[in-house]
mmCIF file of C-alpha atoms in Angstrom:
data_model
loop_
_atom_site.group_PDB
_atom_site.id
_atom_site.type_symbol
_atom_site.label_atom_id
_atom_site.label_comp_id
_atom_site.label_asym_id
_atom_site.label_seq_id
_atom_site.Cartn_x
_atom_site.Cartn_y
_atom_site.Cartn_z
ATOM 1 C CA MET F 1 129.700 156.446 -47.306
ATOM 2 C CA ALA F 2 131.190 159.801 -48.234
ATOM 3 C CA SER F 3 134.385 159.384 -46.166
ATOM 4 C CA GLY F 4 134.740 155.546 -46.629
ATOM 5 C CA VAL F 5 133.777 155.181 -50.241
ATOM 6 C CA PHE F 6 133.930 158.692 -52.093
ATOM 7 C CA ARG F 7 136.877 160.473 -50.537
ATOM 8 C CA PRO F 8 139.452 157.468 -51.054
ATOM 9 C CA ILE F 9 138.681 157.515 -54.770
ATOM 10 C CA SER F 10 138.015 161.110 -55.463
ATOM 11 C CA ARG F 11 141.514 161.752 -56.883
ATOM 12 C CA LYS F 12 141.676 158.494 -58.838
ATOM 13 C CA TYR F 13 138.564 159.182 -61.020
ATOM 14 C CA ASP F 14 139.082 162.872 -61.341
ATOM 15 C CA ALA F 15 142.517 161.944 -63.084
ATOM 16 C CA ILE F 16 140.911 159.452 -65.473
ATOM 17 C CA GLU F 17 137.749 161.466 -65.947
ATOM 18 C CA HIS F 18 134.895 159.586 -67.470
ATOM 19 C CA CYS F 19 137.099 156.818 -69.049
ATOM 20 C CA GLU F 20 135.825 154.268 -66.526
ATOM 21 C CA THR F 21 132.553 153.711 -64.768
ATOM 22 C CA PRO F 22 133.319 153.540 -61.033
ATOM 23 C CA GLU F 23 132.581 150.013 -60.126
ATOM 24 C CA GLU F 24 132.813 151.016 -56.435
ATOM 25 C CA LEU F 25 129.415 152.862 -56.707
ATOM 26 C CA LYS F 26 127.368 149.803 -57.626
ATOM 27 C CA PRO F 27 127.236 148.326 -53.967
ATOM 28 C CA VAL F 28 126.167 151.964 -52.980
ATOM 29 C CA ALA F 29 123.254 151.997 -55.389
ATOM 30 C CA GLN F 30 122.290 148.394 -54.390
ATOM 31 C CA MET F 31 122.297 149.498 -50.744
ATOM 32 C CA MET F 32 120.045 152.545 -51.310
ATOM 33 C CA ALA F 33 117.657 150.582 -53.392
ATOM 34 C CA SER F 34 117.256 148.066 -50.702
ATOM 35 C CA MET F 35 116.417 151.022 -48.332
ATOM 36 C CA GLY F 36 113.536 151.943 -50.534
ATOM 37 C CA ARG F 37 115.102 155.319 -51.570
ATOM 38 C CA GLY F 38 116.722 156.657 -54.585
ATOM 39 C CA PRO F 39 120.369 157.997 -54.247
ATOM 40 C CA LYS F 40 118.841 161.475 -53.966
ATOM 41 C CA GLY F 41 116.363 160.673 -51.372
ATOM 42 C CA LYS F 42 113.604 160.211 -53.841
ATOM 43 C CA ALA F 43 110.642 158.065 -52.707
ATOM 44 C CA ASP F 44 110.272 154.720 -54.130
ATOM 45 C CA ALA F 45 107.831 154.383 -56.934
ATOM 46 C CA SER F 46 105.183 152.481 -54.877
ATOM 47 C CA ASP F 47 105.489 155.215 -52.173
ATOM 48 C CA GLU F 48 102.720 157.737 -52.779
ATOM 49 C CA ILE F 49 103.467 159.699 -49.674
ATOM 50 C CA ARG F 50 106.323 162.144 -50.036
ATOM 51 C CA ASN F 51 106.375 163.004 -46.377
ATOM 52 C CA GLY F 52 109.972 164.185 -45.782
ATOM 53 C CA ALA F 53 111.375 162.788 -49.017
ATOM 54 C CA ASN F 54 112.606 166.213 -50.180
ATOM 55 C CA MET F 55 114.274 166.947 -46.873
ATOM 56 C CA MET F 56 115.884 163.504 -46.755
ATOM 57 C CA GLY F 57 117.102 164.237 -50.364
ATOM 58 C CA ILE F 58 118.758 167.595 -49.255
ATOM 59 C CA MET F 59 120.500 165.903 -46.284
ATOM 60 C CA GLY F 60 121.716 162.932 -48.353
ATOM 61 C CA VAL F 61 123.011 165.105 -51.284
ATOM 62 C CA GLU F 62 124.805 167.400 -48.858
ATOM 63 C CA ALA F 63 126.501 164.561 -47.146
ATOM 64 C CA MET F 64 127.544 162.637 -50.289
ATOM 65 C CA CYS F 65 128.840 165.861 -51.943
ATOM 66 C CA TRP F 66 130.950 166.463 -48.880
ATOM 67 C CA GLY F 67 132.738 163.264 -50.088
ATOM 68 C CA ASP F 68 132.749 163.942 -54.010
ATOM 69 C CA VAL F 69 129.929 165.538 -55.990
ATOM 70 C CA GLY F 70 130.936 164.005 -59.206
ATOM 71 C CA LEU F 71 130.776 160.535 -57.810
ATOM 72 C CA MET F 72 127.424 161.325 -56.181
ATOM 73 C CA LEU F 73 126.154 162.145 -59.751
ATOM 74 C CA SER F 74 127.586 158.986 -61.120
ATOM 75 C CA ILE F 75 125.668 156.633 -58.662
ATOM 76 C CA PRO F 76 123.446 154.461 -60.806
ATOM 77 C CA GLY F 77 119.902 155.542 -60.286
ATOM 78 C CA SER F 78 120.650 159.133 -59.396
ATOM 79 C CA GLY F 79 119.964 160.843 -62.729
ATOM 80 C CA LEU F 80 118.030 164.033 -62.987
ATOM 81 C CA GLY F 81 115.472 162.277 -65.134
ATOM 82 C CA ASN F 82 114.516 160.228 -62.207
ATOM 83 C CA ALA F 83 113.150 163.396 -60.681
ATOM 84 C CA ALA F 84 111.084 164.248 -63.824
ATOM 85 C CA VAL F 85 109.573 160.720 -63.713
ATOM 86 C CA MET F 86 108.592 160.952 -60.068
ATOM 87 C CA ALA F 87 107.219 164.540 -60.481
ATOM 88 C CA VAL F 88 104.962 164.155 -63.486
ATOM 89 C CA GLY F 89 105.104 160.336 -64.575
ATOM 90 C CA THR F 90 101.980 158.059 -64.228
ATOM 91 C CA PRO F 91 102.033 155.256 -61.645
ATOM 92 C CA GLU F 92 102.905 152.739 -64.372
ATOM 93 C CA GLN F 93 105.894 154.970 -65.647
ATOM 94 C CA LYS F 94 107.105 155.561 -62.026
ATOM 95 C CA GLU F 95 107.036 151.761 -61.478
ATOM 96 C CA LYS F 96 108.829 150.945 -64.765
ATOM 97 C CA TYR F 97 111.256 153.753 -64.975
ATOM 98 C CA GLY F 98 111.659 155.119 -61.461
ATOM 99 C CA LYS F 99 114.005 152.467 -60.413
ATOM 100 C CA LEU F 100 116.268 152.907 -63.658
ATOM 101 C CA TYR F 101 119.062 155.325 -63.982
ATOM 102 C CA CYS F 102 117.308 158.167 -66.013
ATOM 103 C CA ALA F 103 119.355 161.099 -67.371
ATOM 104 C CA MET F 104 117.598 164.316 -68.518
ATOM 105 C CA ALA F 105 118.151 166.176 -71.854
ATOM 106 C CA ILE F 106 117.007 169.698 -72.189
ATOM 107 C CA THR F 107 119.872 171.819 -73.411
ATOM 108 C CA GLU F 108 120.522 172.372 -77.147
ATOM 109 C CA PRO F 109 123.010 174.134 -79.200
ATOM 110 C CA GLY F 110 120.422 176.952 -79.588
ATOM 111 C CA ALA F 111 118.549 176.645 -76.269
ATOM 112 C CA GLY F 112 120.231 176.934 -72.894
ATOM 113 C CA SER F 113 118.762 178.685 -70.094
ATOM 114 C CA ASP F 114 115.579 179.416 -72.064
ATOM 115 C CA SER F 115 113.953 176.108 -72.091
ATOM 116 C CA ALA F 116 111.076 177.435 -73.971
ATOM 117 C CA ALA F 117 113.464 177.919 -77.149
ATOM 118 C CA ILE F 118 113.767 174.124 -77.530
ATOM 119 C CA SER F 119 113.572 172.978 -81.186
ATOM 120 C CA THR F 120 113.986 169.249 -80.894
ATOM 121 C CA SER F 121 110.597 167.949 -82.377
ATOM 122 C CA ALA F 122 108.245 165.206 -81.466
ATOM 123 C CA ARG F 123 105.514 164.179 -83.801
ATOM 124 C CA LEU F 124 102.907 161.388 -83.485
ATOM 125 C CA ASP F 125 102.891 158.632 -86.187
ATOM 126 C CA GLY F 126 100.342 156.181 -85.273
ATOM 127 C CA ASN F 127 100.974 154.639 -81.997
ATOM 128 C CA GLU F 128 104.548 156.017 -81.774
ATOM 129 C CA TRP F 129 106.293 159.220 -81.114
ATOM 130 C CA VAL F 130 109.069 160.288 -83.508
ATOM 131 C CA LEU F 131 111.690 162.631 -82.136
ATOM 132 C CA ASN F 132 114.355 164.584 -84.073
ATOM 133 C CA GLY F 133 116.975 166.915 -82.759
ATOM 134 C CA GLU F 134 120.226 167.350 -80.802
ATOM 135 C CA LYS F 135 120.821 167.601 -77.173
ATOM 136 C CA ILE F 136 124.015 168.778 -75.416
ATOM 137 C CA TYR F 137 125.386 168.804 -71.764
ATOM 138 C CA CYS F 138 123.152 165.757 -70.832
ATOM 139 C CA THR F 139 124.469 164.727 -67.347
ATOM 140 C CA GLY F 140 124.569 160.859 -67.154
ATOM 141 C CA GLY F 141 123.864 160.572 -70.963
ATOM 142 C CA GLN F 142 126.490 157.966 -71.654
ATOM 143 C CA ARG F 143 125.899 155.527 -68.698
ATOM 144 C CA CYS F 144 122.112 155.924 -68.067
ATOM 145 C CA ASP F 145 119.558 153.299 -68.615
ATOM 146 C CA ALA F 146 116.948 155.887 -70.216
ATOM 147 C CA VAL F 147 116.817 159.653 -71.080
ATOM 148 C CA VAL F 148 114.097 162.052 -70.429
ATOM 149 C CA VAL F 149 113.942 164.206 -73.511
ATOM 150 C CA TRP F 150 112.341 167.651 -73.726
ATOM 151 C CA ALA F 151 110.865 168.279 -77.170
ATOM 152 C CA THR F 152 108.213 170.413 -78.839
ATOM 153 C CA LEU F 153 104.984 169.301 -80.519
ATOM 154 C CA ASP F 154 104.681 172.509 -82.441
ATOM 155 C CA LYS F 155 107.478 175.212 -82.302
ATOM 156 C CA LYS F 156 104.904 177.944 -83.114
ATOM 157 C CA MET F 157 102.860 177.160 -80.115
ATOM 158 C CA GLY F 158 105.822 178.029 -77.738
ATOM 159 C CA LYS F 159 105.929 176.877 -74.013
ATOM 160 C CA ALA F 160 102.575 175.121 -74.325
ATOM 161 C CA ALA F 161 103.883 172.531 -76.764
ATOM 162 C CA ILE F 162 106.963 171.499 -74.765
ATOM 163 C CA LYS F 163 106.721 168.038 -73.568
ATOM 164 C CA SER F 164 109.146 165.526 -71.957
ATOM 165 C CA PHE F 165 109.387 161.805 -73.380
ATOM 166 C CA ILE F 166 111.145 158.764 -71.867
ATOM 167 C CA VAL F 167 113.646 157.433 -74.380
ATOM 168 C CA PRO F 168 115.529 154.124 -73.451
ATOM 169 C CA ARG F 169 119.221 154.672 -73.835
ATOM 170 C CA ASP F 170 119.753 151.857 -76.470
ATOM 171 C CA ASN F 171 116.612 152.971 -78.450
ATOM 172 C CA PRO F 172 117.167 153.094 -82.298
ATOM 173 C CA GLY F 173 117.603 156.649 -83.515
ATOM 174 C CA MET F 174 119.135 157.963 -80.512
ATOM 175 C CA SER F 175 123.051 158.071 -80.614
ATOM 176 C CA LEU F 176 125.857 159.300 -78.513
ATOM 177 C CA VAL F 177 127.660 161.949 -80.269
ATOM 178 C CA ARG F 178 130.450 162.763 -77.654
ATOM 179 C CA VAL F 179 131.292 162.914 -73.875
ATOM 180 C CA GLU F 180 132.617 166.261 -72.875
ATOM 181 C CA ASP F 181 135.983 166.838 -71.054
ATOM 182 C CA LYS F 182 135.365 169.311 -68.405
ATOM 183 C CA MET F 183 137.241 171.486 -65.737
ATOM 184 C CA GLY F 184 135.356 169.715 -62.781
ATOM 185 C CA LEU F 185 132.968 166.920 -61.944
ATOM 186 C CA ARG F 186 135.253 164.897 -64.366
ATOM 187 C CA VAL F 187 134.088 161.349 -63.358
ATOM 188 C CA SER F 188 130.465 162.392 -64.168
ATOM 189 C CA ASP F 189 129.722 161.738 -67.853
ATOM 190 C CA THR F 190 128.293 164.816 -69.796
ATOM 191 C CA ALA F 191 127.034 163.728 -73.096
ATOM 192 C CA ALA F 192 125.865 165.157 -76.500
ATOM 193 C CA LEU F 193 123.050 163.069 -78.061
ATOM 194 C CA SER F 194 121.590 163.009 -81.365
ATOM 195 C CA LEU F 195 117.923 162.068 -82.188
ATOM 196 C CA ASN F 196 117.246 161.005 -85.757
ATOM 197 C CA GLU F 197 113.688 159.528 -86.567
ATOM 198 C CA CYS F 198 114.015 158.134 -82.971
ATOM 199 C CA ARG F 199 110.710 156.137 -82.470
ATOM 200 C CA ILE F 200 109.094 155.454 -78.962
ATOM 201 C CA PRO F 201 105.760 154.113 -77.807
ATOM 202 C CA LYS F 202 102.834 156.477 -77.636
ATOM 203 C CA ASP F 203 102.654 155.985 -73.718
ATOM 204 C CA HIS F 204 106.260 157.240 -73.212
ATOM 205 C CA ILE F 205 105.191 160.815 -73.007
ATOM 206 C CA LEU F 206 105.214 162.304 -69.358
ATOM 207 C CA GLY F 207 101.891 163.918 -68.809
ATOM 208 C CA SER F 208 99.303 165.015 -71.158
ATOM 209 C CA ALA F 209 100.069 165.208 -74.988
ATOM 210 C CA ASP F 210 97.321 167.985 -75.237
ATOM 211 C CA ILE F 211 98.319 171.472 -76.338
ATOM 212 C CA ALA F 212 96.472 174.149 -74.198
ATOM 213 C CA ASP F 213 94.317 176.399 -76.149
ATOM 214 C CA SER F 214 94.329 179.178 -73.731
ATOM 215 C CA GLU F 215 97.144 181.434 -72.392
ATOM 216 C CA GLU F 216 96.259 180.480 -68.799
ATOM 217 C CA ALA F 217 96.263 176.860 -69.571
ATOM 218 C CA ARG F 218 99.436 177.092 -71.631
ATOM 219 C CA LYS F 219 101.112 178.536 -68.562
ATOM 220 C CA LYS F 220 99.901 175.725 -66.430
ATOM 221 C CA ALA F 221 101.067 173.057 -68.935
ATOM 222 C CA PHE F 222 104.518 174.397 -69.114
ATOM 223 C CA GLY F 223 104.477 174.843 -65.452
ATOM 224 C CA GLY F 224 103.784 171.080 -65.099
ATOM 225 C CA VAL F 225 106.988 170.368 -67.025
ATOM 226 C CA MET F 226 108.976 172.882 -65.170
ATOM 227 C CA GLN F 227 107.847 171.359 -61.737
ATOM 228 C CA THR F 228 110.763 169.298 -62.092
ATOM 229 C CA PHE F 229 113.152 172.021 -61.359
ATOM 230 C CA ASP F 230 111.169 173.049 -58.237
ATOM 231 C CA ASN F 231 112.179 169.623 -56.862
ATOM 232 C CA THR F 232 115.703 169.385 -58.148
ATOM 233 C CA ARG F 233 116.947 173.005 -57.572
ATOM 234 C CA PRO F 234 116.991 172.602 -53.908
ATOM 235 C CA GLN F 235 118.948 169.343 -54.353
ATOM 236 C CA VAL F 236 121.544 171.163 -56.616
ATOM 237 C CA ALA F 237 121.861 173.849 -53.745
ATOM 238 C CA ALA F 238 122.607 170.971 -51.452
ATOM 239 C CA MET F 239 125.519 170.049 -53.665
ATOM 240 C CA ALA F 240 126.973 173.359 -53.171
ATOM 241 C CA LEU F 241 126.398 173.058 -49.315
ATOM 242 C CA GLY F 242 128.424 169.736 -49.269
ATOM 243 C CA VAL F 243 131.294 171.110 -51.446
ATOM 244 C CA ALA F 244 131.563 174.238 -49.467
ATOM 245 C CA ARG F 245 131.393 172.388 -46.121
ATOM 246 C CA ALA F 246 134.291 170.188 -47.307
ATOM 247 C CA ALA F 247 136.434 173.024 -48.294
ATOM 248 C CA LEU F 248 135.832 174.897 -44.930
ATOM 249 C CA GLU F 249 136.621 171.633 -42.756
ATOM 250 C CA ILE F 250 139.761 171.169 -44.657
ATOM 251 C CA THR F 251 140.925 174.814 -44.355
ATOM 252 C CA LYS F 252 140.114 174.646 -40.603
ATOM 253 C CA GLU F 253 142.276 171.570 -40.057
ATOM 254 C CA ILE F 254 145.064 173.164 -41.885
ATOM 255 C CA TYR F 255 144.708 176.389 -39.805
ATOM 256 C CA GLU F 256 144.397 174.476 -36.469
ATOM 257 C CA LYS F 257 147.841 172.744 -37.158
ATOM 258 C CA GLU F 258 149.323 176.236 -37.343
ATOM 259 C CA GLY F 259 147.670 177.266 -34.144
ATOM 260 C CA VAL F 260 144.760 179.321 -35.671
ATOM 261 C CA LYS F 261 141.509 177.953 -34.387
ATOM 262 C CA ALA F 262 138.204 179.670 -35.398
ATOM 263 C CA GLY F 263 136.067 178.658 -32.705
ATOM 264 C CA PHE F 264 133.622 181.582 -32.283
ATOM 265 C CA SER F 265 134.967 181.938 -28.770
ATOM 266 C CA LYS F 266 136.370 185.430 -29.275
ATOM 267 C CA LEU F 267 134.702 188.817 -30.139
ATOM 268 C CA PRO F 268 135.261 190.045 -33.600
ATOM 269 C CA TYR F 269 137.563 192.828 -32.668
ATOM 270 C CA ASN F 270 139.835 190.389 -30.810
ATOM 271 C CA SER F 271 140.029 187.913 -33.646
ATOM 272 C CA SER F 272 142.542 187.757 -36.404
ATOM 273 C CA ALA F 273 141.782 188.612 -40.075
ATOM 274 C CA ARG F 274 141.959 184.869 -40.920
ATOM 275 C CA GLU F 275 139.427 183.997 -38.221
ATOM 276 C CA LEU F 276 137.159 186.494 -39.272
ATOM 277 C CA GLU F 277 137.258 185.415 -42.800
ATOM 278 C CA LEU F 278 136.357 181.943 -41.644
ATOM 279 C CA TYR F 279 133.524 183.352 -39.701
ATOM 280 C CA ARG F 280 132.272 185.091 -42.725
ATOM 281 C CA LEU F 281 132.241 182.097 -44.886
ATOM 282 C CA GLU F 282 130.779 179.991 -42.157
ATOM 283 C CA ALA F 283 127.889 182.342 -41.860
ATOM 284 C CA ASP F 284 127.349 182.367 -45.663
ATOM 285 C CA LEU F 285 127.159 178.702 -45.844
ATOM 286 C CA GLU F 286 124.854 178.514 -42.935
ATOM 287 C CA ALA F 287 122.509 181.188 -44.551
ATOM 288 C CA ALA F 288 122.352 179.211 -47.815
ATOM 289 C CA ARG F 289 121.668 175.792 -45.855
ATOM 290 C CA LEU F 290 118.541 177.413 -44.176
ATOM 291 C CA MET F 291 117.176 178.694 -47.308
ATOM 292 C CA THR F 292 117.746 175.223 -48.968
ATOM 293 C CA LEU F 293 115.970 173.450 -46.132
ATOM 294 C CA LYS F 294 112.977 175.921 -46.369
ATOM 295 C CA ALA F 295 112.544 175.150 -50.011
ATOM 296 C CA ALA F 296 112.679 171.411 -49.275
ATOM 297 C CA TRP F 297 110.289 171.716 -46.308
ATOM 298 C CA MET F 298 107.794 173.660 -48.468
ATOM 299 C CA ALA F 299 107.835 170.991 -51.297
ATOM 300 C CA ASP F 300 107.405 168.187 -48.592
ATOM 301 C CA ASN F 301 104.292 170.031 -47.291
ATOM 302 C CA GLY F 302 102.744 170.678 -50.725
ATOM 303 C CA GLN F 303 103.478 174.384 -50.854
ATOM 304 C CA PRO F 304 104.412 176.006 -53.990
ATOM 305 C CA ASN F 305 108.154 176.684 -53.823
ATOM 306 C CA SER F 306 109.266 177.756 -57.182
ATOM 307 C CA ARG F 307 110.594 181.160 -55.984
ATOM 308 C CA GLU F 308 112.294 179.502 -52.929
ATOM 309 C CA ALA F 309 113.767 176.895 -55.060
ATOM 310 C CA SER F 310 115.305 179.583 -57.283
ATOM 311 C CA MET F 311 116.289 181.528 -54.323
ATOM 312 C CA CYS F 312 118.281 178.659 -52.653
ATOM 313 C CA LYS F 313 119.892 177.637 -56.080
ATOM 314 C CA ALA F 314 121.040 181.200 -56.642
ATOM 315 C CA LYS F 315 122.353 181.625 -53.015
ATOM 316 C CA ALA F 316 124.072 178.407 -52.576
ATOM 317 C CA GLY F 317 125.530 178.213 -56.177
ATOM 318 C CA ARG F 318 127.243 181.624 -55.627
ATOM 319 C CA MET F 319 128.250 180.756 -52.084
ATOM 320 C CA GLY F 320 129.746 177.496 -53.110
ATOM 321 C CA ASN F 321 132.045 179.242 -55.658
ATOM 322 C CA GLU F 322 133.109 181.887 -53.209
ATOM 323 C CA VAL F 323 133.872 179.725 -50.178
ATOM 324 C CA THR F 324 135.935 177.100 -52.154
ATOM 325 C CA LEU F 325 137.857 179.806 -53.985
ATOM 326 C CA LYS F 326 138.392 181.761 -50.783
ATOM 327 C CA CYS F 327 139.613 178.510 -49.019
ATOM 328 C CA VAL F 328 142.114 177.876 -51.784
ATOM 329 C CA ALA F 329 143.498 181.402 -51.299
ATOM 330 C CA LEU F 330 143.582 181.291 -47.650
ATOM 331 C CA CYS F 331 145.834 178.031 -47.742
ATOM 332 C CA GLY F 332 147.956 179.498 -50.443
ATOM 333 C CA GLU F 333 150.224 176.844 -52.270
ATOM 334 C CA LEU F 334 148.844 174.155 -50.182
ATOM 335 C CA GLY F 335 145.294 175.105 -51.281
ATOM 336 C CA TYR F 336 146.423 175.339 -54.874
ATOM 337 C CA SER F 337 148.376 172.162 -55.082
ATOM 338 C CA GLU F 338 146.849 168.480 -55.161
ATOM 339 C CA ARG F 339 148.191 167.766 -51.665
ATOM 340 C CA THR F 340 144.656 168.605 -50.577
ATOM 341 C CA LEU F 341 141.310 168.456 -52.188
ATOM 342 C CA LEU F 342 140.740 172.147 -52.086
ATOM 343 C CA GLU F 343 141.635 172.908 -55.653
ATOM 344 C CA LYS F 344 139.347 170.054 -56.795
ATOM 345 C CA LEU F 345 136.586 171.376 -54.707
ATOM 346 C CA ALA F 346 136.879 174.677 -56.242
ATOM 347 C CA ARG F 347 136.774 173.252 -59.812
ATOM 348 C CA ASP F 348 133.819 171.071 -58.846
ATOM 349 C CA SER F 349 131.905 174.146 -57.405
ATOM 350 C CA LYS F 350 131.870 176.318 -60.649
ATOM 351 C CA ILE F 351 129.306 174.097 -62.557
ATOM 352 C CA ILE F 352 126.750 174.195 -59.514
ATOM 353 C CA ASP F 353 126.267 177.803 -60.293
ATOM 354 C CA ILE F 354 125.727 177.127 -63.879
ATOM 355 C CA PHE F 355 123.535 173.899 -64.434
ATOM 356 C CA GLU F 356 119.796 173.628 -63.506
ATOM 357 C CA GLY F 357 119.561 177.358 -64.390
ATOM 358 C CA THR F 358 122.331 179.818 -64.258
ATOM 359 C CA GLN F 359 122.890 182.317 -61.400
ATOM 360 C CA GLN F 360 121.331 184.957 -63.639
ATOM 361 C CA ILE F 361 118.382 182.954 -64.642
ATOM 362 C CA GLN F 362 117.619 182.264 -61.112
ATOM 363 C CA GLN F 363 117.713 185.973 -60.163
ATOM 364 C CA LEU F 364 115.399 186.622 -63.152
ATOM 365 C CA ILE F 365 112.972 183.979 -61.781
ATOM 366 C CA VAL F 366 112.902 185.471 -58.321
ATOM 367 C CA ALA F 367 112.400 188.867 -59.731
ATOM 368 C CA ARG F 368 109.420 187.823 -61.682
ATOM 369 C CA HIS F 369 107.888 186.237 -58.605
ATOM 370 C CA LEU F 370 108.528 189.391 -56.329
ATOM 371 C CA LEU F 371 107.378 191.815 -58.848
ATOM 372 C CA GLY F 372 104.305 189.660 -60.070
ATOM 373 C CA LEU F 373 105.522 189.836 -63.747
ATOM 374 C CA SER F 374 105.372 187.209 -66.488
ATOM 375 C CA SER F 375 108.405 185.794 -68.575
ATOM 376 C CA LYS F 376 107.215 187.966 -71.413
ATOM 377 C CA GLU F 377 107.046 191.080 -69.231
ATOM 378 C CA LEU F 378 110.452 190.608 -67.513
ATOM 379 C CA LYS F 379 113.221 189.178 -69.652
#
């Protein structure tokens, strides 16, 4: 798929950006649906056993992102909102929305990495929730079937009042403001959405509508919402693995044509500077891969993996940037030109270190875990 479908159309959709929906991806989505798995390896809504689902997702995402990470994100049914539905949705919600293309809207003009600062509001009016606010940088927000919107029931209650809601894309009151033009992942639509008295049924909330009345219960409630990231951050790390592996393979192919083959057959002091650089990049990639696989394995085995999810996302995000940019530099003008995909891979890699929690936020989360401190104690 990555080599037969993604690579041949990679340049085409990078050039025209989000102006067209890639029709070539529809058969891919249909094929994955027929296999009973979502494009990111998520279990089907009827599959209550997650055995190996996260590991399968990691392997699948890396393979597809070797072809084109933007196209992988554009496959119908592969939205981040799907992960939220599968993580905390009811069986009925999983059955109804798990098979749709669900985006996720968290970021706001005044709330980026600090999800607890969300100001989009949700109030209960009879048998309907009424949502008001503005969301930005919503991946898949233009083409999706539904959006998982994060909103607060009471701004004064902080994290405990943050809930997520399923909003159909054509729901009255939710409108598309704009689609961003970006440096990388150009084919993937990144939208700004406005919610103005947007009414949805009462059962469209993910999880409980209760606001916890104790500090411990509040932490647990917000932790349920944040559980989505423990599942998706390793998959974002896998995006970096695919992009970095693609860049390294292209670089090696170019070098081998010039008689430079980094095959780990020589001792370091007998290797050229270029060979040593390729060895270092390869080692960095392998370290990130092992960390990512561990985080996925823990999730599949029911072990808390919040720390490991942040670790692998931080490591892989930084590694992806460094490897792709170094490959561009190693190949000189050929790497910088559009004769190869190296410059595109470098552009695509940058956002992986930013979305789903920036490099700095991941390091902060890891530090809190290691030191045993709360978000209030370590900011």
